Short mmCIF file of C-alpha atoms and ligand atoms in Angstrom, two decimals:
data_model
loop_
_atom_site.label_atom_id
_atom_site.label_comp_id
_atom_site.label_asym_id
_atom_site.label_seq_id
_atom_site.Cartn_x
_atom_site.Cartn_y
_atom_site.Cartn_z
CA UNK A 78 99.90 85.65 92.88
CA UNK A 79 98.80 86.33 89.33
CA UNK A 80 96.42 89.22 89.22
CA UNK A 81 94.81 91.47 86.71
CA UNK A 82 95.91 95.08 87.18
CA UNK A 83 92.97 96.04 89.38
CA UNK A 84 91.74 99.56 89.98
CA UNK A 85 91.72 100.40 93.67
CA UNK A 86 90.83 103.37 95.86
CA UNK A 87 92.45 103.51 99.30
CA UNK A 88 91.11 105.95 101.92
CA UNK A 89 93.15 107.08 104.93
CA UNK A 90 92.53 109.53 107.73
CA UNK A 91 95.61 110.52 109.69
CA UNK A 92 94.84 110.21 113.41
CA UNK A 93 98.29 111.39 114.46
CA UNK A 94 101.95 110.84 113.64
CA UNK A 95 102.89 108.88 110.56
CA UNK A 96 101.66 105.32 111.04
CA UNK A 97 98.24 105.51 109.39
CA UNK A 98 99.63 107.13 106.28
CA UNK A 99 102.87 105.14 106.53
CA UNK A 100 101.04 101.82 106.28
CA UNK A 101 98.57 102.86 103.59
CA UNK A 102 101.22 104.58 101.47
CA UNK A 103 103.45 101.53 101.66
CA UNK A 104 100.65 99.21 100.58
CA UNK A 105 99.51 101.59 97.82
CA UNK A 106 103.04 101.90 96.52
CA UNK A 107 103.56 98.14 96.47
CA UNK A 108 100.27 97.43 94.69
CA UNK A 109 101.30 99.85 91.97
CA UNK A 110 105.00 99.08 91.68
CA UNK A 111 104.92 95.30 92.06
CA UNK A 112 101.41 94.31 90.98
CA UNK A 113 100.72 97.04 88.41
CA UNK A 114 97.45 98.04 90.03
CA UNK A 115 96.04 101.52 89.44
CA UNK A 116 95.74 103.00 92.90
CA UNK A 117 94.25 106.28 94.06
CA UNK A 118 95.18 107.14 97.63
CA UNK A 119 92.71 109.55 99.22
CA UNK A 120 94.20 111.08 102.36
CA UNK A 121 93.02 113.88 104.63
CA UNK A 122 96.51 115.03 105.62
CA UNK A 123 98.73 115.32 102.58
CA UNK A 124 101.37 117.05 104.73
CA UNK A 125 101.85 113.85 106.77
CA UNK A 126 102.37 111.96 103.54
CA UNK A 127 104.91 114.48 102.39
CA UNK A 128 106.93 113.89 105.58
CA UNK A 129 107.56 110.26 104.75
CA UNK A 130 108.05 110.26 101.02
CA UNK A 131 110.39 111.89 98.58
CA UNK A 132 108.96 115.10 97.20
CA UNK A 133 109.45 113.74 93.72
CA UNK A 134 106.81 111.13 94.46
CA UNK A 135 104.13 113.71 95.24
CA UNK A 136 102.67 114.95 92.02
CA UNK A 137 99.37 115.57 90.41
CA UNK A 138 97.54 112.45 89.31
CA UNK A 139 98.92 111.31 86.02
CA UNK A 140 97.98 108.14 84.21
CA UNK A 141 100.58 105.46 83.68
CA UNK A 142 103.01 106.44 86.45
CA UNK A 143 104.39 103.73 88.69
CA UNK A 144 103.25 105.47 91.87
CA UNK A 145 99.79 105.85 93.40
CA UNK A 146 97.81 108.94 92.53
CA UNK A 147 97.21 111.08 95.58
CA UNK A 148 93.93 112.83 96.30
CA UNK A 149 93.34 115.27 99.13
CA UNK A 150 90.37 114.24 101.28
CA UNK A 151 89.04 117.55 102.46
CA UNK A 152 87.39 118.00 105.82
CA UNK A 153 84.54 117.61 106.60
CA UNK A 154 84.96 114.16 105.12
CA UNK A 155 81.89 114.24 102.91
CA UNK A 156 82.95 117.45 101.21
CA UNK A 157 84.49 117.25 97.78
CA UNK A 158 87.88 115.78 97.02
CA UNK A 159 90.92 117.63 95.80
CA UNK A 160 90.45 115.98 92.45
CA UNK A 161 87.14 114.69 91.25
CA UNK A 162 86.30 111.05 91.82
CA UNK A 163 84.37 109.64 88.87
CA UNK A 164 80.67 109.39 89.69
CA UNK A 165 80.25 106.10 87.81
CA UNK A 166 82.32 104.41 90.42
CA UNK A 167 81.01 100.87 90.04
CA UNK A 168 82.40 100.87 86.53
CA UNK A 169 85.66 102.47 87.55
CA UNK A 170 86.94 100.69 90.62
CA UNK A 171 87.35 97.01 91.50
CA UNK A 172 88.53 97.36 95.09
CA UNK A 173 88.02 99.90 97.87
CA UNK A 174 90.21 99.92 100.98
CA UNK A 175 89.00 101.81 104.03
CA UNK A 176 92.11 102.05 106.19
CA UNK A 177 91.66 101.60 109.93
CA UNK A 178 87.89 102.17 109.96
CA UNK A 179 88.27 105.71 108.63
CA UNK A 180 84.60 105.83 107.50
CA UNK A 181 84.18 106.44 103.78
CA UNK A 182 82.27 109.53 102.62
CA UNK A 183 78.59 108.55 102.49
CA UNK A 184 78.22 109.84 98.91
CA UNK A 185 81.07 107.60 97.88
CA UNK A 186 79.48 104.57 99.57
CA UNK A 187 76.18 105.33 97.84
CA UNK A 188 78.01 105.49 94.50
CA UNK A 189 79.65 102.14 95.21
CA UNK A 190 76.22 100.54 95.33
CA UNK A 191 75.07 101.86 91.96
CA UNK A 192 77.48 100.01 89.64
CA UNK A 193 76.58 96.75 87.91
CA UNK A 194 79.15 94.93 90.02
CA UNK A 195 79.90 96.79 93.24
CA UNK A 196 83.60 97.03 94.15
CA UNK A 197 85.05 94.77 96.82
CA UNK A 198 85.23 96.67 100.05
CA UNK A 199 87.85 95.98 102.71
CA UNK A 200 88.50 97.57 106.05
CA UNK A 201 92.25 97.31 106.66
CA UNK A 202 92.67 96.82 110.40
CA UNK A 203 95.59 97.63 112.69
CA UNK A 204 98.23 94.95 113.12
CA UNK A 205 97.97 92.80 116.21
CA UNK A 206 99.65 89.57 117.31
CA UNK A 207 96.63 88.57 119.41
CA UNK A 208 95.32 85.03 118.97
CA UNK A 209 91.77 86.05 117.99
CA UNK A 210 92.92 87.92 114.89
CA UNK A 211 93.04 84.86 112.61
CA UNK A 212 89.44 83.95 113.40
CA UNK A 213 88.25 87.48 112.58
CA UNK A 214 90.27 87.96 109.42
CA UNK A 215 88.01 88.33 106.35
CA UNK A 216 84.76 88.32 108.35
CA UNK A 217 82.02 90.01 106.38
CA UNK A 218 79.80 92.87 107.48
CA UNK A 219 76.81 93.49 105.19
CA UNK A 220 75.70 97.11 104.79
CA UNK A 221 72.20 97.41 106.33
CA UNK A 222 70.65 99.17 103.32
CA UNK A 223 72.84 99.16 100.26
CA UNK A 224 73.55 95.48 99.70
CA UNK A 225 77.30 96.10 99.94
CA UNK A 226 79.55 93.83 101.98
CA UNK A 227 82.61 95.04 103.83
CA UNK A 228 85.34 92.55 104.77
CA UNK A 229 87.66 93.04 107.72
CA UNK A 230 91.24 92.51 106.68
CA UNK A 231 93.51 91.78 109.63
CA UNK A 232 97.28 91.88 109.17
CA UNK A 233 99.09 89.43 111.40
CA UNK A 234 101.96 87.13 112.13
CA UNK A 235 100.70 83.74 110.98
CA UNK A 236 99.08 82.09 108.00
CA UNK A 237 95.54 82.47 109.36
CA UNK A 238 95.78 86.27 109.10
CA UNK A 239 96.27 88.85 106.37
CA UNK A 240 100.06 88.81 106.79
CA UNK A 241 102.63 91.60 107.00
CA UNK A 242 103.53 94.17 104.37
CA UNK A 243 106.78 93.06 102.75
CA UNK A 244 107.79 94.18 99.29
CA UNK A 245 109.06 91.54 96.89
CA UNK A 246 112.08 93.72 96.33
CA UNK A 247 113.08 93.08 99.94
CA UNK A 248 115.29 90.12 100.70
CA UNK A 249 117.47 88.98 103.52
CA UNK A 250 119.99 90.09 104.55
CA UNK A 251 119.27 93.78 104.06
CA UNK A 252 121.91 94.72 106.61
CA UNK A 253 124.60 97.14 105.49
CA UNK A 254 126.58 96.30 108.57
CA UNK A 255 126.33 92.71 109.80
CA UNK A 256 126.67 92.61 113.54
CA UNK A 257 128.57 90.11 115.61
CA UNK A 258 126.35 90.09 118.68
CA UNK A 259 128.86 88.05 120.69
CA UNK A 260 130.84 91.29 120.86
CA UNK A 261 128.47 94.01 121.99
CA UNK A 262 131.08 96.54 123.00
CA UNK A 263 130.51 99.17 120.30
CA UNK A 264 126.80 99.17 119.69
CA UNK A 265 125.09 101.54 117.33
CA UNK A 266 121.53 102.22 118.42
CA UNK A 267 118.71 103.87 116.50
CA UNK A 268 115.75 105.41 118.29
CA UNK A 269 112.38 106.19 116.77
CA UNK A 270 110.08 106.40 119.77
CA UNK A 271 107.51 108.60 121.45
CA UNK A 272 108.70 111.07 124.04
CA UNK A 273 107.75 109.34 127.29
CA UNK A 274 109.39 108.76 130.67
CA UNK A 275 109.98 105.09 129.87
CA UNK A 276 111.90 105.82 126.69
CA UNK A 277 113.77 108.72 128.24
CA UNK A 278 114.91 106.45 131.06
CA UNK A 279 116.11 103.66 128.79
CA UNK A 280 117.75 106.10 126.36
CA UNK A 281 119.57 107.60 129.34
CA UNK A 282 120.84 104.14 130.26
CA UNK A 283 122.10 103.70 126.70
CA UNK A 284 123.77 107.10 126.85
CA UNK A 285 125.73 106.16 129.95
CA UNK A 286 126.66 102.67 128.79
CA UNK A 287 130.30 102.11 127.83
CA UNK A 288 129.10 99.55 125.26
CA UNK A 289 127.06 102.00 123.23
CA UNK A 290 129.21 103.75 120.65
CA UNK A 291 126.55 105.71 118.86
CA UNK A 292 122.95 106.77 119.50
CA UNK A 293 120.95 108.14 116.62
CA UNK A 294 117.45 109.45 117.13
CA UNK A 295 114.92 110.34 114.45
CA UNK A 296 114.17 114.05 114.59
CA UNK A 297 111.13 114.97 116.62
CA UNK A 298 110.12 115.59 120.25
CA UNK A 299 112.12 112.62 121.60
CA UNK A 300 115.31 113.73 119.85
CA UNK A 301 114.83 117.27 121.14
CA UNK A 302 114.51 116.08 124.74
CA UNK A 303 117.42 113.67 124.51
CA UNK A 304 119.70 116.25 122.92
CA UNK A 305 119.16 118.52 125.93
CA UNK A 306 119.55 115.70 128.45
CA UNK A 307 122.65 114.16 126.80
CA UNK A 308 124.43 116.94 124.90
CA UNK A 309 126.92 115.63 122.36
CA UNK A 310 125.75 112.04 122.81
CA UNK A 311 122.76 112.01 120.45
CA UNK A 312 122.93 112.26 116.65
CA UNK A 313 119.65 113.63 115.41
CA UNK A 314 118.68 112.12 112.06
CA UNK A 315 116.43 114.07 109.74
CA UNK A 316 113.50 112.06 108.38
CA UNK A 317 114.41 110.07 105.30
CA UNK A 318 111.86 109.17 102.61
CA UNK A 319 110.03 105.97 103.43
CA UNK A 320 111.75 104.23 100.52
CA UNK A 321 115.10 104.83 102.28
CA UNK A 322 113.91 103.89 105.77
CA UNK A 323 114.96 100.22 105.58
CA UNK A 324 118.50 101.20 104.62
CA UNK A 325 118.59 103.65 107.53
CA UNK A 326 117.53 100.98 110.04
CA UNK A 327 120.05 98.52 108.61
CA UNK A 328 122.94 100.78 109.60
CA UNK A 329 122.37 99.99 113.29
CA UNK A 330 122.80 97.05 115.67
CA UNK A 331 119.83 97.63 117.98
CA UNK A 332 116.60 99.44 117.13
CA UNK A 333 113.89 101.08 119.15
CA UNK A 334 110.79 101.50 117.00
CA UNK A 335 107.16 102.36 117.53
CA UNK A 336 103.62 102.30 116.17
CA UNK A 337 103.01 99.85 113.34
CA UNK A 338 105.05 100.43 110.22
CA UNK A 339 108.49 101.00 111.77
CA UNK A 340 107.75 98.05 114.09
CA UNK A 341 107.35 95.81 111.04
CA UNK A 342 110.34 97.31 109.24
CA UNK A 343 112.57 96.64 112.25
CA UNK A 344 111.60 93.00 111.91
CA UNK A 345 112.67 92.93 108.27
CA UNK A 346 116.18 93.96 109.29
CA UNK A 347 116.59 90.79 111.33
CA UNK A 348 118.11 92.87 114.15
CA UNK A 349 117.28 92.99 117.85
CA UNK A 350 114.67 95.65 118.51
CA UNK A 351 112.47 97.01 121.25
CA UNK A 352 108.92 98.00 120.40
CA UNK A 353 107.30 101.08 121.88
CA UNK A 354 103.65 100.35 121.20
CA UNK A 355 101.20 103.18 120.51
CA UNK A 356 99.58 103.75 123.92
CA UNK A 357 95.79 103.42 124.16
CA UNK A 358 93.70 105.10 126.86
CA UNK A 359 92.01 101.89 127.94
CA UNK A 360 95.33 100.08 128.34
CA UNK A 361 94.53 97.70 125.46
CA UNK A 362 98.11 98.14 124.23
CA UNK A 363 99.45 96.04 127.12
CA UNK A 364 97.51 93.02 125.87
CA UNK A 365 98.82 93.62 122.37
CA UNK A 366 102.37 94.03 123.59
CA UNK A 367 102.17 90.77 125.54
CA UNK A 368 100.65 88.98 122.56
CA UNK A 369 103.59 90.04 120.44
CA UNK A 370 106.21 89.28 123.07
CA UNK A 371 104.62 85.85 123.58
CA UNK A 372 105.17 85.01 119.92
CA UNK A 373 108.52 86.74 119.57
CA UNK A 374 110.13 85.27 122.69
CA UNK A 375 109.00 81.74 121.89
CA UNK A 376 112.20 79.69 121.69
CA UNK A 377 114.36 82.38 123.29
CA UNK A 378 115.96 80.90 126.41
CA UNK A 379 116.33 82.57 129.79
CA UNK A 380 117.71 84.95 130.89
CA UNK A 381 117.52 86.52 127.43
CA UNK A 382 113.72 86.31 127.18
CA UNK A 383 113.25 88.09 130.51
CA UNK A 384 115.84 90.71 129.59
CA UNK A 385 113.96 91.49 126.38
CA UNK A 386 110.54 91.45 128.03
CA UNK A 387 111.57 93.64 130.95
CA UNK A 388 113.27 96.21 128.77
CA UNK A 389 110.15 96.27 126.58
CA UNK A 390 107.96 96.86 129.62
CA UNK A 391 110.27 99.62 130.85
CA UNK A 392 110.28 101.40 127.49
CA UNK A 393 106.49 101.27 127.50
CA UNK A 394 106.30 102.81 130.95
CA UNK A 395 105.62 99.97 133.37
CA UNK A 396 106.93 100.36 136.90
CA UNK A 397 109.49 97.66 137.57
CA UNK A 398 111.71 96.89 140.54
CA UNK A 399 114.88 97.52 138.49
CA UNK A 400 116.49 100.67 137.18
CA UNK A 401 116.68 101.41 133.47
CA UNK A 402 120.47 101.00 133.76
CA UNK A 403 120.09 97.48 135.18
CA UNK A 404 117.58 96.52 132.49
CA UNK A 405 119.71 97.87 129.65
CA UNK A 406 122.80 96.08 131.04
CA UNK A 407 120.82 92.81 131.19
CA UNK A 408 119.73 93.36 127.59
CA UNK A 409 123.30 94.04 126.45
CA UNK A 410 124.50 90.86 128.14
CA UNK A 411 121.71 88.89 126.47
CA UNK A 412 122.53 90.16 122.97
CA UNK A 413 124.63 87.10 122.06
CA UNK A 414 121.36 85.15 122.38
CA UNK A 415 118.90 87.79 121.23
CA UNK A 416 120.87 88.61 118.06
CA UNK A 417 120.63 85.16 116.42
CA UNK A 418 117.09 84.77 117.73
CA UNK A 419 116.02 88.02 116.03
CA UNK A 420 117.44 86.85 112.72
CA UNK A 421 115.76 83.44 113.02
CA UNK A 422 112.42 85.17 113.72
CA UNK A 423 112.79 87.26 110.59
CA UNK A 424 113.81 84.29 108.47
CA UNK A 425 110.71 82.45 109.68
CA UNK A 426 108.47 85.39 108.76
CA UNK A 427 110.10 85.49 105.33
CA UNK A 428 108.86 81.96 104.65
CA UNK A 429 105.28 83.27 104.80
CA UNK A 430 103.59 85.10 101.95
CA UNK A 431 103.32 88.87 102.32
CA UNK A 432 100.23 90.98 102.92
CA UNK A 433 99.79 92.28 99.36
CA UNK A 434 99.97 88.74 97.94
CA UNK A 435 97.34 87.50 100.41
CA UNK A 436 95.20 90.55 99.79
CA UNK A 437 95.30 90.06 96.04
CA UNK A 438 94.44 86.38 96.46
CA UNK A 439 91.32 87.40 98.42
CA UNK A 440 90.42 89.96 95.79
CA UNK A 441 90.75 87.48 92.94
CA UNK A 442 88.79 84.83 94.83
CA UNK A 443 85.96 87.25 95.59
CA UNK A 444 85.88 88.82 92.15
CA UNK A 445 85.50 85.38 90.61
CA UNK A 446 82.63 84.40 92.87
CA UNK A 447 79.24 85.20 91.30
O1 LIG B 202 104.42 107.53 113.57
P1 LIG B 202 103.89 106.36 114.29
O2 LIG B 202 103.89 106.44 115.74
O3 LIG B 202 102.45 106.12 113.80
C1 LIG B 202 101.30 105.59 114.41
C2 LIG B 202 100.22 106.59 114.50
O4 LIG B 202 100.41 107.28 115.68
C3 LIG B 202 98.87 105.96 114.48
O5 LIG B 202 97.85 106.86 114.87
C4 LIG B 202 98.85 104.72 115.29
O6 LIG B 202 97.60 104.15 115.21
C5 LIG B 202 99.88 103.78 114.75
O7 LIG B 202 101.17 104.38 114.91
C6 LIG B 202 99.88 102.43 115.39
O8 LIG B 202 104.73 105.04 113.90
P2 LIG B 202 104.88 104.12 112.62
O9 LIG B 202 103.68 103.26 112.42
O10 LIG B 202 106.13 103.44 112.75
O11 LIG B 202 104.95 105.11 111.38
C7 LIG B 202 106.07 105.88 111.10
C8 LIG B 202 106.27 106.01 109.60
O12 LIG B 202 107.27 106.97 109.32
C9 LIG B 202 106.72 104.70 108.95
O13 LIG B 202 106.05 104.50 107.73
C10 LIG B 202 108.19 104.95 108.67
C11 LIG B 202 108.20 106.43 108.42
N1 LIG B 202 109.50 107.06 108.57
C12 LIG B 202 110.17 107.48 107.43
O14 LIG B 202 109.68 107.27 106.31
N2 LIG B 202 111.38 108.09 107.55
C13 LIG B 202 111.97 108.30 108.76
O15 LIG B 202 113.09 108.86 108.81
C14 LIG B 202 111.28 107.87 109.93
C15 LIG B 202 111.93 108.06 111.28
C16 LIG B 202 110.04 107.25 109.80
#
């Protein structure tokens, strides 16, 4: 997509963990590096951002650098920013992204309405494979007083949605170690999950499997628990910068990932993976998990589809009439089918345009309209 180098402010509040900032940072970085946008990322938890990026990338705002400028969003949210945001905002910014309904500071919203041409305002939603997402993508919500319009931008898995974040620099195969899934006798597994009974059970089954040669776990509460439960069996991996995360995942044959961003990155490897979805109090995550599995397992024959589904349910904590050991063994046996299926899924996703391209197309369309 051809685009003018737009000026964009992205706001993010970190609810917990690294997904909110992981997604927004990735998008901000791509808009700058690949589309030459000027992006200011305003985040309330700069420490979370530091955990996922190289220190070299965190610096004071500086014009002309190929990385987003980072601003601390101080609490309470309407208090001042770490660096001043220009008051004549309408003149300064073309696009505003409110990540995951984080609620922009009211003074900022008021300033948005004062420019000659108000900026385009998007709420970037969480990723979901549910069928309704396409119909809600880009729906408009007019502000009751200020004459501003916010659009809901829904990432997703098909052309009717806002797409998935995928840098242009990424191409298949990114694997550093191509796997022959017909021989699953020396598997290398990578774990980046939440500490929960479901994951602990399945990780224990991996630890006792003769077919698993290596288990690496990203440092954190899960790695700490597993290291105690399976001394000598778990390699704890320190966090790598987000820009090195794809290469880390590509070292392994089977991945367990979580949340939103690592879930998408696992798919770019083309490798078999199990998704531990971020649990929601009202159980809404089960619907989302099933929506994804419905799409992902389409075309995967039995018994492989059931092996993948059941292991996914077990990891996410559903009570099932089988042990974790039985479910993991079924999954191992199904790998000769799941392996090629995973790659075909990824290749299919690669034929679609990526999120930033679709986002920019919406921006250009809306900026041109009177
Ligand atoms: O950390 P997550 O579980 O994040 C979340 C948040 O909890 C959020 O509130 C929730 O709404 C959302 O999930 C769905 O998982 P996620 O999304 O995978 O984010 C992790 C980020 O950390 C991702 O950008 C990759 C990055 N990362 C690294 O950069 N280096 C590493 O070594 C590891 C293990 C992860």
